[in-house]
Short mmCIF file of C-alpha atoms in Angstrom, two decimals:
data_model
loop_
_atom_site.label_atom_id
_atom_site.label_comp_id
_atom_site.label_asym_id
_atom_site.label_seq_id
_atom_site.Cartn_x
_atom_site.Cartn_y
_atom_site.Cartn_z
CA MET A 28 4.16 -7.25 11.93
CA ASN A 29 2.10 -8.16 8.88
CA GLU A 30 4.27 -9.15 5.92
CA VAL A 31 3.90 -10.40 2.37
CA GLN A 32 6.72 -12.44 0.86
CA ARG A 33 7.07 -13.18 -2.84
CA GLY A 34 9.71 -14.43 -5.23
CA ALA A 35 13.08 -16.11 -4.73
CA GLY A 36 16.68 -15.00 -4.53
CA ARG A 37 18.48 -12.28 -2.62
CA LYS A 38 16.22 -10.82 0.08
CA LEU A 39 14.81 -7.31 -0.26
CA LEU A 40 12.72 -5.54 2.38
CA LEU A 41 10.19 -2.89 1.28
CA ILE A 42 9.02 -0.22 3.76
CA HIS A 43 6.08 1.97 2.76
CA GLY A 44 5.36 5.56 3.69
CA LEU A 45 2.97 7.42 5.97
CA GLY A 46 -0.56 6.09 5.65
CA GLY A 47 0.45 3.32 3.24
CA SER A 48 0.72 -0.44 3.45
CA TRP A 49 2.54 -3.24 1.67
CA ARG A 50 0.09 -2.66 -1.19
CA SER A 51 1.75 0.71 -1.85
CA TRP A 52 4.33 -1.33 -3.80
CA SER A 53 1.73 -3.00 -6.05
CA THR A 54 3.03 -1.33 -9.22
CA ILE A 55 6.54 -2.78 -8.85
CA ILE A 56 6.40 -5.75 -6.47
CA GLY A 57 5.75 -8.22 -9.27
CA ALA A 58 8.81 -7.22 -11.27
CA LEU A 59 11.01 -7.07 -8.17
CA SER A 60 9.91 -10.51 -7.01
CA ALA A 61 10.96 -11.96 -10.36
CA GLU A 62 14.55 -11.14 -9.32
CA ARG A 63 14.49 -11.09 -5.51
CA THR A 64 12.79 -12.56 -2.47
CA VAL A 65 10.68 -9.52 -1.67
CA ILE A 66 9.38 -8.96 1.85
CA ALA A 67 6.87 -6.11 2.10
CA ILE A 68 5.65 -5.15 5.57
CA ASP A 69 2.85 -3.11 7.09
CA LEU A 70 4.33 -0.72 9.62
CA PRO A 71 2.65 -0.68 13.07
CA GLY A 72 -0.58 1.30 12.90
CA HIS A 73 -0.77 0.74 9.14
CA GLY A 74 -2.51 -1.90 7.05
CA ALA A 75 -3.00 -5.12 9.00
CA THR A 76 -0.39 -4.42 11.70
CA PRO A 77 -1.81 -3.10 14.99
CA ALA A 78 -0.31 0.05 16.46
CA GLU A 79 2.11 -0.23 19.34
CA GLN A 80 2.35 2.28 22.18
CA ASP A 81 4.95 4.39 20.37
CA SER A 82 3.75 3.93 16.78
CA GLY A 83 2.70 7.57 16.54
CA THR A 84 6.36 8.61 16.49
CA PHE A 85 9.13 8.20 13.94
CA ASP A 86 11.52 6.79 16.54
CA GLY A 87 8.88 4.28 17.58
CA LEU A 88 8.46 3.00 14.04
CA VAL A 89 12.22 2.75 13.51
CA GLY A 90 12.46 0.73 16.71
CA SER A 91 9.69 -1.60 15.53
CA VAL A 92 11.42 -2.23 12.20
CA ASP A 93 14.78 -2.70 13.92
CA ARG A 94 13.26 -5.37 16.18
CA TYR A 95 11.52 -7.01 13.23
CA ILE A 96 14.85 -7.29 11.40
CA ALA A 97 16.57 -8.77 14.48
CA ASP A 98 13.74 -11.16 15.34
CA ASN A 99 13.62 -12.55 11.80
CA GLY A 100 17.35 -12.92 11.28
CA LEU A 101 17.44 -10.25 8.58
CA ASP A 102 20.45 -8.25 9.79
CA GLY A 103 22.14 -6.61 6.80
CA ILE A 104 19.17 -7.08 4.47
CA ASP A 105 18.88 -4.77 1.47
CA VAL A 106 16.05 -2.29 1.97
CA VAL A 107 13.88 0.08 -0.06
CA GLY A 108 11.76 2.79 1.51
CA SER A 109 9.29 5.34 0.25
CA SER A 110 8.68 8.75 1.84
CA MET A 111 8.59 8.19 5.62
CA GLY A 112 9.75 4.65 4.90
CA ALA A 113 12.69 6.11 2.98
CA ARG A 114 13.69 8.06 6.05
CA ILE A 115 13.38 4.88 8.11
CA VAL A 116 15.81 3.01 5.85
CA LEU A 117 18.27 5.90 5.98
CA GLU A 118 18.12 5.88 9.78
CA LEU A 119 18.69 2.10 9.77
CA ALA A 120 21.72 2.67 7.51
CA ARG A 121 22.99 5.26 9.97
CA ARG A 122 22.70 2.63 12.70
CA GLY A 123 24.45 -0.01 10.59
CA ARG A 124 21.48 -2.38 10.63
CA VAL A 125 20.89 -2.91 6.90
CA GLY A 126 22.72 -3.62 3.66
CA ASN A 127 22.25 -1.70 0.45
CA VAL A 128 19.63 1.04 0.62
CA VAL A 129 17.27 2.77 -1.79
CA ALA A 130 15.46 5.77 -0.29
CA LEU A 131 12.74 7.20 -2.53
CA ASP A 132 11.82 10.82 -1.72
CA PRO A 133 12.66 10.62 2.00
CA GLY A 134 11.09 12.92 4.53
CA GLY A 135 12.99 14.49 7.39
CA PHE A 136 15.08 17.05 5.50
CA TRP A 137 12.68 19.99 5.67
CA ARG A 138 13.59 23.25 7.37
CA GLY A 139 11.83 26.45 8.43
CA TRP A 140 8.64 27.10 6.48
CA GLU A 141 8.94 23.70 4.79
CA ARG A 142 7.97 22.05 8.07
CA THR A 143 4.78 24.10 8.27
CA PHE A 144 4.09 23.43 4.60
CA PHE A 145 4.44 19.67 5.13
CA LYS A 146 2.32 19.64 8.27
CA SER A 147 -0.48 21.81 6.93
CA THR A 148 -0.80 20.28 3.46
CA ILE A 149 -0.58 16.61 4.38
CA GLY A 150 -2.66 17.23 7.51
CA VAL A 151 -5.48 18.76 5.48
CA SER A 152 -5.26 15.86 3.03
CA GLY A 153 -5.63 13.35 5.83
CA ARG A 154 -8.68 15.06 7.29
CA LEU A 155 -10.27 15.39 3.86
CA LEU A 156 -9.77 11.73 3.01
CA ARG A 157 -11.33 10.63 6.27
CA ALA A 158 -14.35 12.83 5.56
CA ILE A 159 -14.88 11.52 2.03
CA ARG A 160 -13.82 7.90 2.61
CA PRO A 161 -17.16 6.40 1.43
CA PHE A 162 -16.74 8.19 -1.90
CA LEU A 163 -13.10 7.31 -2.56
CA PRO A 164 -13.82 4.33 -4.86
CA SER A 165 -15.87 6.47 -7.25
CA LEU A 166 -13.60 9.51 -6.96
CA SER A 167 -10.56 7.40 -7.76
CA LYS A 168 -12.13 6.22 -11.00
CA ASN A 169 -12.64 9.74 -12.33
CA ALA A 170 -9.56 11.38 -13.90
CA ALA A 171 -10.55 14.90 -12.84
CA SER A 172 -11.22 14.06 -9.18
CA ARG A 173 -8.17 11.79 -9.09
CA THR A 174 -6.07 14.70 -10.29
CA ALA A 175 -7.54 17.06 -7.70
CA LEU A 176 -6.84 14.61 -4.87
CA LEU A 177 -3.29 13.77 -5.92
CA VAL A 178 -1.88 16.93 -7.47
CA GLN A 179 0.61 17.26 -4.60
CA LEU A 180 1.83 13.67 -4.85
CA SER A 181 1.93 12.79 -8.55
CA ALA A 182 3.23 14.49 -11.67
CA ARG A 183 0.50 12.78 -13.71
CA PRO A 184 -2.35 11.78 -11.39
CA TRP A 185 -4.87 11.53 -14.23
CA ALA A 186 -2.82 8.64 -15.69
CA LEU A 187 -2.60 6.53 -12.53
CA ASP A 188 -4.39 3.21 -12.12
CA PRO A 189 -7.68 3.99 -10.31
CA LYS A 190 -7.45 0.85 -8.18
CA VAL A 191 -3.93 1.71 -7.03
CA VAL A 192 -5.13 5.19 -6.10
CA GLU A 193 -8.20 3.91 -4.26
CA THR A 194 -6.17 1.38 -2.27
CA ASP A 195 -3.61 3.92 -1.08
CA LEU A 196 -6.11 6.68 -0.30
CA VAL A 197 -8.39 4.35 1.68
CA SER A 198 -5.36 3.03 3.56
CA LEU A 199 -4.31 6.57 4.49
CA SER A 200 -7.83 7.47 5.63
CA LYS A 201 -7.88 4.44 7.96
CA THR A 202 -4.44 4.93 9.56
CA PRO A 203 -5.09 5.63 13.26
CA THR A 204 -1.65 7.09 13.91
CA PHE A 205 -1.66 9.45 10.92
CA ASP A 206 -2.20 12.74 12.76
CA ALA A 207 0.26 11.86 15.53
CA LEU A 208 2.93 10.97 12.98
CA VAL A 209 2.39 14.16 10.98
CA HIS A 210 2.89 16.17 14.17
CA ASP A 211 5.97 14.19 15.18
CA LEU A 212 7.58 14.33 11.73
CA ALA A 213 6.94 18.05 11.32
CA ASN A 214 8.27 19.00 14.75
CA GLY A 215 11.04 16.46 15.26
CA PRO A 216 14.74 16.85 14.49
CA GLU A 217 16.14 16.80 10.98
CA GLN A 218 17.41 13.41 9.81
CA THR A 219 21.13 12.96 10.34
CA GLY A 220 23.77 10.68 8.87
CA PRO A 221 26.13 9.39 7.75
CA ALA A 222 25.76 5.68 7.11
CA ALA A 223 27.63 3.52 9.60
CA ASP A 224 29.16 1.49 6.75
CA PRO A 225 30.00 3.66 3.73
CA THR A 226 30.86 0.58 1.67
CA ARG A 227 27.17 -0.37 1.51
CA ARG A 228 25.48 1.29 -1.42
CA ILE A 229 22.90 4.01 -0.80
CA VAL A 230 20.80 5.51 -3.57
CA ILE A 231 18.56 8.45 -2.74
CA GLY A 232 15.91 8.87 -5.43
CA TRP A 233 13.95 12.10 -5.82
CA GLY A 234 11.11 13.15 -8.10
CA ARG A 235 11.81 16.42 -9.90
CA HIS A 236 8.18 17.43 -9.31
CA ASP A 237 7.79 16.28 -5.70
CA ARG A 238 5.45 18.82 -4.09
CA LEU A 239 5.56 17.28 -0.61
CA CYS A 240 9.25 16.67 0.04
CA LEU A 241 10.54 19.46 -2.13
CA PRO A 242 13.46 18.76 -4.52
CA ARG A 243 15.60 21.40 -2.77
CA GLN A 244 15.76 19.01 0.20
CA ALA A 245 17.71 16.43 -1.82
CA ALA A 246 20.94 18.41 -1.36
CA ARG A 247 20.52 18.17 2.43
CA ALA A 248 19.97 14.42 2.21
CA LYS A 249 23.11 14.06 0.12
CA LEU A 250 25.07 16.19 2.60
CA ALA A 251 23.89 14.02 5.50
CA PHE A 252 24.76 10.82 3.62
CA PRO A 253 27.80 11.75 1.53
CA SER A 254 28.39 8.17 0.37
CA ALA A 255 24.97 8.11 -1.31
CA ASP A 256 24.28 8.44 -5.02
CA LEU A 257 21.50 10.89 -5.87
CA HIS A 258 19.15 9.78 -8.64
CA TRP A 259 16.64 12.19 -10.14
CA PHE A 260 13.35 10.87 -11.52
CA GLU A 261 12.20 13.21 -14.27
CA ALA A 262 8.46 13.83 -14.82
CA CYS A 263 7.89 12.36 -11.37
CA GLY A 264 6.21 13.41 -8.16
CA HIS A 265 6.54 12.05 -4.63
CA PHE A 266 6.13 8.38 -5.55
CA PRO A 267 8.42 7.06 -8.31
CA MET A 268 6.64 3.69 -8.19
CA TRP A 269 3.51 5.56 -9.35
CA ASP A 270 4.91 7.94 -11.95
CA GLN A 271 8.02 6.07 -13.13
CA PRO A 272 7.59 2.41 -12.12
CA ASP A 273 9.93 0.92 -14.73
CA GLU A 274 12.71 3.32 -13.80
CA ALA A 275 12.11 2.70 -10.10
CA ILE A 276 12.44 -1.06 -10.66
CA ALA A 277 15.69 -0.59 -12.57
CA VAL A 278 17.17 1.70 -9.91
CA ILE A 279 16.25 -0.68 -7.09
CA LEU A 280 17.62 -3.81 -8.79
CA ALA A 281 20.86 -2.06 -9.75
CA ALA A 282 21.40 -0.65 -6.26
CA THR A 283 20.78 -3.97 -4.52
CA SER A 284 22.91 -6.17 -6.77
CA GLY A 285 26.15 -5.55 -4.83
CA ASP A 286 28.04 -7.77 -2.43
CA SER A 287 26.07 -7.20 0.76
CA THR A 288 26.56 -10.54 2.55
CA ALA A 289 23.67 -10.43 5.00
CA GLY A 290 19.97 -10.89 4.44
CA ARG A 291 20.60 -13.71 1.95
#
């Protein structure tokens, strides 16, 4: 599994979302690595990590990360996940495989029409981005087109760094398992809890203006993981590291400063 490691200190594993890569953390990885040894991975089928046979399923990706943790002696490591990656870290907490956890806008808590909404909107976005991939560099530089492309994901897409936007959109458009994962996530079971070890800290962060994983789903996440703290990011969409990077950094460092003994 492709990884990037930066910084020194207590170890912290970053797990990106659907269609992303380790570069999805570019807005906060520098500040985090000033305080931690940050390990950011590319999930199988994403970035520079080849897909495995089961990488088009959520369970397959969880299994890959679980094996990565075991193979690298990282049992009990503190973890941060975004979107699908946030659901992965919650599932690893349920299994008792990780230390302190920060889950930013996790998927997997949709019900009824929300499943269709997720599948149809993100599915259309994926097909559109593949069709316009050659034009993404120029479209990302323009505030109006950037806003049109990211209105579902950001509370202030016009203000985002064009290079950050281009990198993430191109990554999504090149993810070979994207459609299979959308289908699996939309049709699979709801995420369950609780954490195996309630003494490990869990913070579930949610953007007040998330238009993909709707804010109403936060209550279900909290119910599934009753030991978790729920943190609301105001003026924020699906990605706090885009819309509220300083606050995201502060939340992550505070949540992972406890006495988890593994992953040192």
